[in-house]
PDB file of C-alpha atoms in Angstrom:
ATOM      1  CA  ALA A   1       9.503   1.153  -3.460  1.00 73.00           C
ATOM      2  CA  GLN A   2       5.738   1.372  -3.518  1.00 81.00           C
ATOM      3  CA  SER A   3       4.056  -0.363  -6.437  1.00 89.00           C
ATOM      4  CA  VAL A   4       0.667  -1.226  -7.851  1.00 94.00           C
ATOM      5  CA  SER A   5       0.065  -4.523  -9.627  1.00 95.00           C
ATOM      6  CA  GLN A   6      -2.681  -5.200 -12.086  1.00 95.00           C
ATOM      7  CA  HIS A   7      -2.655  -8.906 -12.660  1.00 87.00           C
ATOM      8  CA  ASN A   8      -4.093  -9.078 -16.136  1.00 88.00           C
ATOM      9  CA  HIS A   9      -2.726  -7.012 -18.977  1.00 91.00           C
ATOM     10  CA  HIS A  10      -5.348  -8.175 -21.460  1.00 95.00           C
ATOM     11  CA  VAL A  11      -8.824  -9.527 -20.787  1.00 97.00           C
ATOM     12  CA  ILE A  12     -11.309 -10.657 -23.427  1.00 97.00           C
ATOM     13  CA  LEU A  13     -14.911 -11.298 -22.457  1.00 97.00           C
ATOM     14  CA  SER A  14     -18.228 -11.766 -24.160  1.00 97.00           C
ATOM     15  CA  GLU A  15     -21.095  -9.381 -23.546  1.00 96.00           C
ATOM     16  CA  ALA A  16     -23.056 -10.121 -20.372  1.00 96.00           C
ATOM     17  CA  ALA A  17     -20.100 -11.872 -18.763  1.00 97.00           C
ATOM     18  CA  SER A  18     -19.043 -10.817 -15.280  1.00 98.00           C
ATOM     19  CA  LEU A  19     -15.845  -8.864 -14.842  1.00 97.00           C
ATOM     20  CA  GLU A  20     -13.278  -8.705 -12.093  1.00 97.00           C
ATOM     21  CA  LEU A  21      -9.970  -6.885 -12.553  1.00 97.00           C
ATOM     22  CA  GLY A  22      -7.389  -7.292  -9.864  1.00 96.00           C
ATOM     23  CA  CYS A  23      -5.354  -4.536  -8.252  1.00 97.00           C
ATOM     24  CA  ASN A  24      -2.864  -4.966  -5.421  1.00 97.00           C
ATOM     25  CA  TYR A  25      -0.529  -2.415  -3.907  1.00 95.00           C
ATOM     26  CA  SER A  26       2.462  -2.430  -1.647  1.00 93.00           C
ATOM     27  CA  TYR A  27       2.311   0.324   0.943  1.00 88.00           C
ATOM     28  CA  GLY A  28       1.685  -0.008   4.615  1.00 85.00           C
ATOM     29  CA  GLY A  29       0.224   3.410   5.283  1.00 87.00           C
ATOM     30  CA  THR A  30      -3.122   5.003   4.606  1.00 89.00           C
ATOM     31  CA  VAL A  31      -4.117   5.207   0.970  1.00 92.00           C
ATOM     32  CA  ASN A  32      -6.717   6.649  -1.313  1.00 93.00           C
ATOM     33  CA  LEU A  33      -7.646   4.307  -4.152  1.00 96.00           C
ATOM     34  CA  PHE A  34      -8.842   4.961  -7.674  1.00 96.00           C
ATOM     35  CA  TRP A  35      -9.865   3.228 -10.844  1.00 97.00           C
ATOM     36  CA  TYR A  36      -9.612   5.186 -14.067  1.00 97.00           C
ATOM     37  CA  VAL A  37     -10.801   4.222 -17.519  1.00 97.00           C
ATOM     38  CA  GLN A  38      -9.581   5.271 -20.943  1.00 95.00           C
ATOM     39  CA  TYR A  39     -12.013   4.561 -23.762  1.00 95.00           C
ATOM     40  CA  PRO A  40     -10.514   4.408 -27.259  1.00 92.00           C
ATOM     41  CA  GLY A  41      -9.552   7.909 -28.364  1.00 89.00           C
ATOM     42  CA  GLN A  42     -10.770   9.545 -25.173  1.00 91.00           C
ATOM     43  CA  HIS A  43      -9.315  11.135 -22.034  1.00 89.00           C
ATOM     44  CA  LEU A  44      -8.537   9.176 -18.931  1.00 94.00           C
ATOM     45  CA  GLN A  45     -11.527   9.569 -16.659  1.00 94.00           C
ATOM     46  CA  LEU A  46     -12.335   8.593 -13.112  1.00 95.00           C
ATOM     47  CA  LEU A  47     -14.439   5.448 -12.735  1.00 96.00           C
ATOM     48  CA  LEU A  48     -14.595   5.338  -8.939  1.00 96.00           C
ATOM     49  CA  LYS A  49     -12.643   6.207  -5.822  1.00 95.00           C
ATOM     50  CA  TYR A  50     -12.212   5.149  -2.225  1.00 95.00           C
ATOM     51  CA  PHE A  51     -11.092   7.501   0.524  1.00 93.00           C
ATOM     52  CA  SER A  52     -12.630   6.066   3.668  1.00 92.00           C
ATOM     53  CA  GLY A  53     -15.809   4.480   4.995  1.00 94.00           C
ATOM     54  CA  ASP A  54     -17.679   1.652   3.283  1.00 95.00           C
ATOM     55  CA  PRO A  55     -15.037  -0.461   1.544  1.00 96.00           C
ATOM     56  CA  LEU A  56     -17.473  -1.293  -1.240  1.00 97.00           C
ATOM     57  CA  VAL A  57     -17.679   1.699  -3.545  1.00 97.00           C
ATOM     58  CA  LYS A  58     -19.847   2.212  -6.557  1.00 96.00           C
ATOM     59  CA  GLY A  59     -18.819   4.148  -9.615  1.00 95.00           C
ATOM     60  CA  ILE A  60     -20.188   5.146 -12.946  1.00 93.00           C
ATOM     61  CA  LYS A  61     -21.649   2.764 -15.542  1.00 95.00           C
ATOM     62  CA  GLY A  62     -22.403  -0.010 -13.032  1.00 96.00           C
ATOM     63  CA  PHE A  63     -18.843  -0.557 -11.865  1.00 97.00           C
ATOM     64  CA  GLU A  64     -17.949  -1.205  -8.244  1.00 98.00           C
ATOM     65  CA  ALA A  65     -14.776  -1.971  -6.332  1.00 98.00           C
ATOM     66  CA  GLU A  66     -14.020  -3.450  -2.950  1.00 97.00           C
ATOM     67  CA  PHE A  67     -11.156  -2.364  -0.738  1.00 96.00           C
ATOM     68  CA  ILE A  68      -9.767  -5.237   1.317  1.00 96.00           C
ATOM     69  CA  LYS A  69      -7.178  -3.668   3.576  1.00 94.00           C
ATOM     70  CA  SER A  70      -5.753  -6.961   4.844  1.00 94.00           C
ATOM     71  CA  LYS A  71      -5.047  -8.042   1.281  1.00 95.00           C
ATOM     72  CA  PHE A  72      -3.894  -4.612   0.040  1.00 96.00           C
ATOM     73  CA  SER A  73      -6.369  -5.057  -2.791  1.00 96.00           C
ATOM     74  CA  PHE A  74      -8.893  -2.916  -4.619  1.00 98.00           C
ATOM     75  CA  ASN A  75     -10.497  -5.109  -7.257  1.00 97.00           C
ATOM     76  CA  LEU A  76     -12.872  -3.734  -9.861  1.00 98.00           C
ATOM     77  CA  ARG A  77     -16.072  -5.591 -10.683  1.00 98.00           C
ATOM     78  CA  LYS A  78     -19.048  -5.383 -12.970  1.00 98.00           C
ATOM     79  CA  PRO A  79     -21.749  -8.067 -12.997  1.00 97.00           C
ATOM     80  CA  SER A  80     -22.559  -7.855 -16.697  1.00 97.00           C
ATOM     81  CA  VAL A  81     -20.273  -6.143 -19.203  1.00 97.00           C
ATOM     82  CA  GLN A  82     -21.306  -4.436 -22.391  1.00 96.00           C
ATOM     83  CA  TRP A  83     -19.497  -3.930 -25.673  1.00 96.00           C
ATOM     84  CA  SER A  84     -19.111  -0.242 -24.736  1.00 96.00           C
ATOM     85  CA  ASP A  85     -16.940  -1.241 -21.747  1.00 97.00           C
ATOM     86  CA  THR A  86     -14.090  -1.978 -24.143  1.00 97.00           C
ATOM     87  CA  ALA A  87     -11.318   0.255 -22.794  1.00 97.00           C
ATOM     88  CA  GLU A  88      -8.121   0.314 -20.800  1.00 96.00           C
ATOM     89  CA  TYR A  89      -8.518   0.320 -17.026  1.00 97.00           C
ATOM     90  CA  PHE A  90      -5.961   1.712 -14.611  1.00 96.00           C
ATOM     91  CA  CYS A  91      -5.738   1.264 -10.869  1.00 96.00           C
ATOM     92  CA  ALA A  92      -4.004   4.042  -8.903  1.00 94.00           C
ATOM     93  CA  VAL A  93      -3.052   4.401  -5.261  1.00 93.00           C
ATOM     94  CA  GLN A  94      -2.428   7.722  -3.543  1.00 91.00           C
ATOM     95  CA  LEU A  95      -0.042   7.658  -0.605  1.00 86.00           C
ATOM     96  CA  ASP A  96      -0.844   9.619   2.516  1.00 82.00           C
ATOM     97  CA  SER A  97       2.839  10.489   2.970  1.00 78.00           C
ATOM     98  CA  ASN A  98       3.223  12.753  -0.037  1.00 77.00           C
ATOM     99  CA  TYR A  99      -0.027  12.487  -2.037  1.00 80.00           C
ATOM    100  CA  GLN A 100       1.889  10.838  -4.868  1.00 82.00           C
ATOM    101  CA  LEU A 101      -0.251   8.717  -7.168  1.00 87.00           C
ATOM    102  CA  ILE A 102       1.217   5.314  -7.987  1.00 90.00           C
ATOM    103  CA  TRP A 103      -0.235   3.721 -11.129  1.00 92.00           C
ATOM    104  CA  GLY A 104      -0.726   0.166 -12.242  1.00 93.00           C
ATOM    105  CA  ALA A 105       0.308  -0.884 -15.742  1.00 92.00           C
ATOM    106  CA  GLY A 106      -3.283  -0.991 -16.963  1.00 94.00           C
ATOM    107  CA  THR A 107      -5.571  -3.740 -18.201  1.00 95.00           C
ATOM    108  CA  LYS A 108      -6.889  -3.721 -21.758  1.00 95.00           C
ATOM    109  CA  LEU A 109     -10.422  -5.043 -21.745  1.00 97.00           C
ATOM    110  CA  ILE A 110     -12.040  -6.194 -24.984  1.00 97.00           C
ATOM    111  CA  ILE A 111     -15.701  -7.108 -25.008  1.00 97.00           C
ATOM    112  CA  LYS A 112     -16.852  -9.267 -27.896  1.00 94.00           C
ATOM    113  CA  PRO A 113     -20.362  -8.385 -29.094  1.00 86.00           C
TER     114      PRO A 113
ATOM    115  CA  LYS B   1     -16.387  24.319 -15.237  1.00 67.00           C
ATOM    116  CA  ALA B   2     -13.823  24.062 -18.011  1.00 81.00           C
ATOM    117  CA  GLY B   3     -11.659  20.945 -18.014  1.00 93.00           C
ATOM    118  CA  VAL B   4      -7.930  20.589 -18.224  1.00 97.00           C
ATOM    119  CA  THR B   5      -6.584  21.972 -21.471  1.00 97.00           C
ATOM    120  CA  GLN B   6      -3.311  21.102 -23.124  1.00 98.00           C
ATOM    121  CA  THR B   7      -1.575  22.797 -26.007  1.00 97.00           C
ATOM    122  CA  PRO B   8      -0.569  21.952 -28.584  1.00 97.00           C
ATOM    123  CA  ARG B   9      -2.522  18.770 -29.229  1.00 97.00           C
ATOM    124  CA  TYR B  10      -0.086  17.437 -31.791  1.00 97.00           C
ATOM    125  CA  LEU B  11       3.569  18.154 -32.356  1.00 97.00           C
ATOM    126  CA  ILE B  12       6.246  16.824 -34.674  1.00 98.00           C
ATOM    127  CA  LYS B  13       9.858  17.527 -33.811  1.00 98.00           C
ATOM    128  CA  THR B  14      13.256  16.384 -34.974  1.00 98.00           C
ATOM    129  CA  ARG B  15      15.831  14.578 -32.847  1.00 98.00           C
ATOM    130  CA  GLY B  16      17.995  17.014 -30.911  1.00 98.00           C
ATOM    131  CA  GLN B  17      15.364  19.747 -30.784  1.00 98.00           C
ATOM    132  CA  GLN B  18      13.582  20.850 -27.661  1.00 98.00           C
ATOM    133  CA  VAL B  19       9.876  21.168 -27.000  1.00 98.00           C
ATOM    134  CA  THR B  20       7.620  22.938 -24.521  1.00 98.00           C
ATOM    135  CA  LEU B  21       4.148  21.670 -23.706  1.00 98.00           C
ATOM    136  CA  SER B  22       1.542  23.658 -21.841  1.00 98.00           C
ATOM    137  CA  CYS B  23      -1.212  22.701 -19.443  1.00 98.00           C
ATOM    138  CA  SER B  24      -3.994  24.813 -17.969  1.00 98.00           C
ATOM    139  CA  PRO B  25      -5.607  23.151 -14.961  1.00 97.00           C
ATOM    140  CA  ILE B  26      -9.200  23.292 -13.843  1.00 96.00           C
ATOM    141  CA  SER B  27      -9.892  26.567 -12.092  1.00 95.00           C
ATOM    142  CA  GLY B  28      -9.035  26.292  -8.402  1.00 93.00           C
ATOM    143  CA  HIS B  29      -6.779  23.269  -8.814  1.00 95.00           C
ATOM    144  CA  ARG B  30      -3.275  23.969  -7.584  1.00 94.00           C
ATOM    145  CA  SER B  31      -1.739  20.560  -8.209  1.00 94.00           C
ATOM    146  CA  VAL B  32      -0.621  19.639 -11.718  1.00 96.00           C
ATOM    147  CA  SER B  33       0.924  16.312 -12.660  1.00 96.00           C
ATOM    148  CA  TRP B  34       2.538  15.224 -15.908  1.00 97.00           C
ATOM    149  CA  TYR B  35       2.640  11.740 -17.377  1.00 96.00           C
ATOM    150  CA  GLN B  36       4.112  10.045 -20.394  1.00 96.00           C
ATOM    151  CA  GLN B  37       1.921   7.387 -22.000  1.00 93.00           C
ATOM    152  CA  THR B  38       3.274   4.901 -24.517  1.00 91.00           C
ATOM    153  CA  PRO B  39       1.887   1.571 -25.725  1.00 84.00           C
ATOM    154  CA  GLY B  40       4.868  -0.331 -24.356  1.00 76.00           C
ATOM    155  CA  GLN B  41       5.399   1.399 -21.012  1.00 79.00           C
ATOM    156  CA  GLY B  42       1.891   2.424 -20.060  1.00 81.00           C
ATOM    157  CA  LEU B  43       1.454   5.511 -17.884  1.00 87.00           C
ATOM    158  CA  GLN B  44       4.733   6.843 -16.503  1.00 91.00           C
ATOM    159  CA  PHE B  45       4.770   9.622 -13.918  1.00 92.00           C
ATOM    160  CA  LEU B  46       7.041  12.547 -14.764  1.00 96.00           C
ATOM    161  CA  PHE B  47       6.494  15.098 -11.996  1.00 94.00           C
ATOM    162  CA  GLU B  48       3.944  16.933  -9.936  1.00 94.00           C
ATOM    163  CA  TYR B  49       3.801  20.607  -9.101  1.00 95.00           C
ATOM    164  CA  PHE B  50       1.880  22.184  -6.279  1.00 94.00           C
ATOM    165  CA  SER B  51       1.849  25.925  -5.646  1.00 93.00           C
ATOM    166  CA  GLU B  52       4.781  26.446  -8.011  1.00 95.00           C
ATOM    167  CA  THR B  53       6.969  23.851  -6.274  1.00 95.00           C
ATOM    168  CA  GLN B  54       7.864  20.433  -7.573  1.00 94.00           C
ATOM    169  CA  ARG B  55       6.407  18.085  -4.978  1.00 90.00           C
ATOM    170  CA  ASN B  56       7.092  14.689  -6.558  1.00 89.00           C
ATOM    171  CA  LYS B  57       9.309  13.464  -9.360  1.00 92.00           C
ATOM    172  CA  GLY B  58       9.403  10.289 -11.393  1.00 92.00           C
ATOM    173  CA  ASN B  59      12.411   8.480 -12.822  1.00 92.00           C
ATOM    174  CA  PHE B  60      13.044  10.467 -15.959  1.00 95.00           C
ATOM    175  CA  PRO B  61      16.350  11.999 -17.064  1.00 96.00           C
ATOM    176  CA  GLY B  62      17.120  15.636 -16.468  1.00 96.00           C
ATOM    177  CA  ARG B  63      16.177  16.435 -20.082  1.00 97.00           C
ATOM    178  CA  PHE B  64      12.606  16.457 -18.801  1.00 98.00           C
ATOM    179  CA  SER B  65      11.777  19.487 -16.723  1.00 97.00           C
ATOM    180  CA  GLY B  66       8.767  21.476 -15.745  1.00 97.00           C
ATOM    181  CA  ARG B  67       7.516  24.487 -13.944  1.00 97.00           C
ATOM    182  CA  GLN B  68       4.332  25.939 -12.604  1.00 98.00           C
ATOM    183  CA  PHE B  69       3.263  29.534 -12.650  1.00 97.00           C
ATOM    184  CA  SER B  70       1.434  31.530 -10.014  1.00 96.00           C
ATOM    185  CA  ASN B  71      -1.869  30.988 -11.843  1.00 95.00           C
ATOM    186  CA  SER B  72      -1.253  27.203 -11.597  1.00 96.00           C
ATOM    187  CA  ARG B  73      -0.649  26.817 -15.316  1.00 98.00           C
ATOM    188  CA  SER B  74       2.215  24.455 -15.969  1.00 98.00           C
ATOM    189  CA  GLU B  75       4.739  23.844 -18.695  1.00 98.00           C
ATOM    190  CA  MET B  76       6.833  20.831 -19.430  1.00 98.00           C
ATOM    191  CA  ASN B  77      10.059  21.009 -21.397  1.00 98.00           C
ATOM    192  CA  VAL B  78      12.009  18.245 -23.063  1.00 98.00           C
ATOM    193  CA  SER B  79      15.449  19.122 -24.360  1.00 96.00           C
ATOM    194  CA  THR B  80      17.614  17.219 -26.835  1.00 97.00           C
ATOM    195  CA  LEU B  81      14.730  15.110 -28.058  1.00 98.00           C
ATOM    196  CA  GLU B  82      15.264  11.422 -28.747  1.00 98.00           C
ATOM    197  CA  LEU B  83      13.159   9.075 -30.864  1.00 97.00           C
ATOM    198  CA  GLY B  84      12.071   7.307 -27.682  1.00 95.00           C
ATOM    199  CA  ASP B  85      10.433  10.488 -26.427  1.00 97.00           C
ATOM    200  CA  SER B  86       7.611   9.993 -28.920  1.00 97.00           C
ATOM    201  CA  ALA B  87       4.549   9.556 -26.744  1.00 97.00           C
ATOM    202  CA  LEU B  88       1.300  11.015 -25.517  1.00 96.00           C
ATOM    203  CA  TYR B  89       2.027  13.507 -22.741  1.00 98.00           C
ATOM    204  CA  LEU B  90      -0.810  13.866 -20.296  1.00 97.00           C
ATOM    205  CA  CYS B  91      -1.433  16.577 -17.773  1.00 97.00           C
ATOM    206  CA  ALA B  92      -3.737  16.148 -14.805  1.00 96.00           C
ATOM    207  CA  SER B  93      -4.911  18.627 -12.213  1.00 96.00           C
ATOM    208  CA  SER B  94      -6.408  18.119  -8.797  1.00 93.00           C
ATOM    209  CA  LEU B  95      -7.176  19.561  -5.425  1.00 89.00           C
ATOM    210  CA  PRO B  96      -4.719  18.293  -2.778  1.00 77.00           C
ATOM    211  CA  ALA B  97      -5.289  14.633  -1.938  1.00 73.00           C
ATOM    212  CA  TYR B  98      -8.206  14.353  -4.339  1.00 84.00           C
ATOM    213  CA  GLU B  99      -8.709  12.636  -7.658  1.00 89.00           C
ATOM    214  CA  GLN B 100      -6.917  13.849 -10.751  1.00 93.00           C
ATOM    215  CA  TYR B 101      -8.655  15.180 -13.834  1.00 95.00           C
ATOM    216  CA  PHE B 102      -6.889  14.586 -17.093  1.00 96.00           C
ATOM    217  CA  GLY B 103      -6.513  16.654 -20.210  1.00 96.00           C
ATOM    218  CA  PRO B 104      -6.633  15.259 -23.748  1.00 95.00           C
ATOM    219  CA  GLY B 105      -2.865  15.066 -24.008  1.00 96.00           C
ATOM    220  CA  THR B 106      -0.240  16.290 -26.437  1.00 97.00           C
ATOM    221  CA  ARG B 107       0.841  13.737 -29.019  1.00 97.00           C
ATOM    222  CA  LEU B 108       4.579  14.261 -29.603  1.00 98.00           C
ATOM    223  CA  THR B 109       6.264  12.577 -32.528  1.00 98.00           C
ATOM    224  CA  VAL B 110      10.045  12.759 -32.791  1.00 98.00           C
ATOM    225  CA  THR B 111      11.538  11.999 -36.201  1.00 97.00           C
TER     226      THR B 111
END
């Protein structure tokens, strides 16, 4: 069965540290890729997406992600995190076969001020 | 454009009862997906409806069902509630093969 793995369930960083959250998927076909964020007490919202083209995509709030097809990965990065980035981050992969969205388990990110 | 709305926002039910949750998608979105979110299990996919047809289904028991109406509004029903059904139920709408937009969720507590 198709799956999405987020390697870290909890990450704690200090402000200004660099961030990289891993996301790997298992599906051999064409995919659309997403990162969503859920700030405390708020809706899930889209951070960035990849459909095709440049594998390095930029999202809101200074986040970016790189699609590496050969590694089935779509890692999320931010060069310098802020306290306001404290949230839960979800990676999701949409299959071209049936448009189903497969979700990772999420990574809780805590930024220490 | 109005976002995804879900009603009610909070609900308390007793074991054995049934519950119906409602979701109104963003105007023009014909795909509606439902998820269960709990601290221990994360985001679990329930089902997706597109043009009134269930297109995808997660691994939930038959007590969980849904439907979609011709105006794309969707309802989710849980029968014979169990304590373990306590969760945040999220609805998301989208255009086909595009990103999903989430509502605020319905917080269901089963006592």
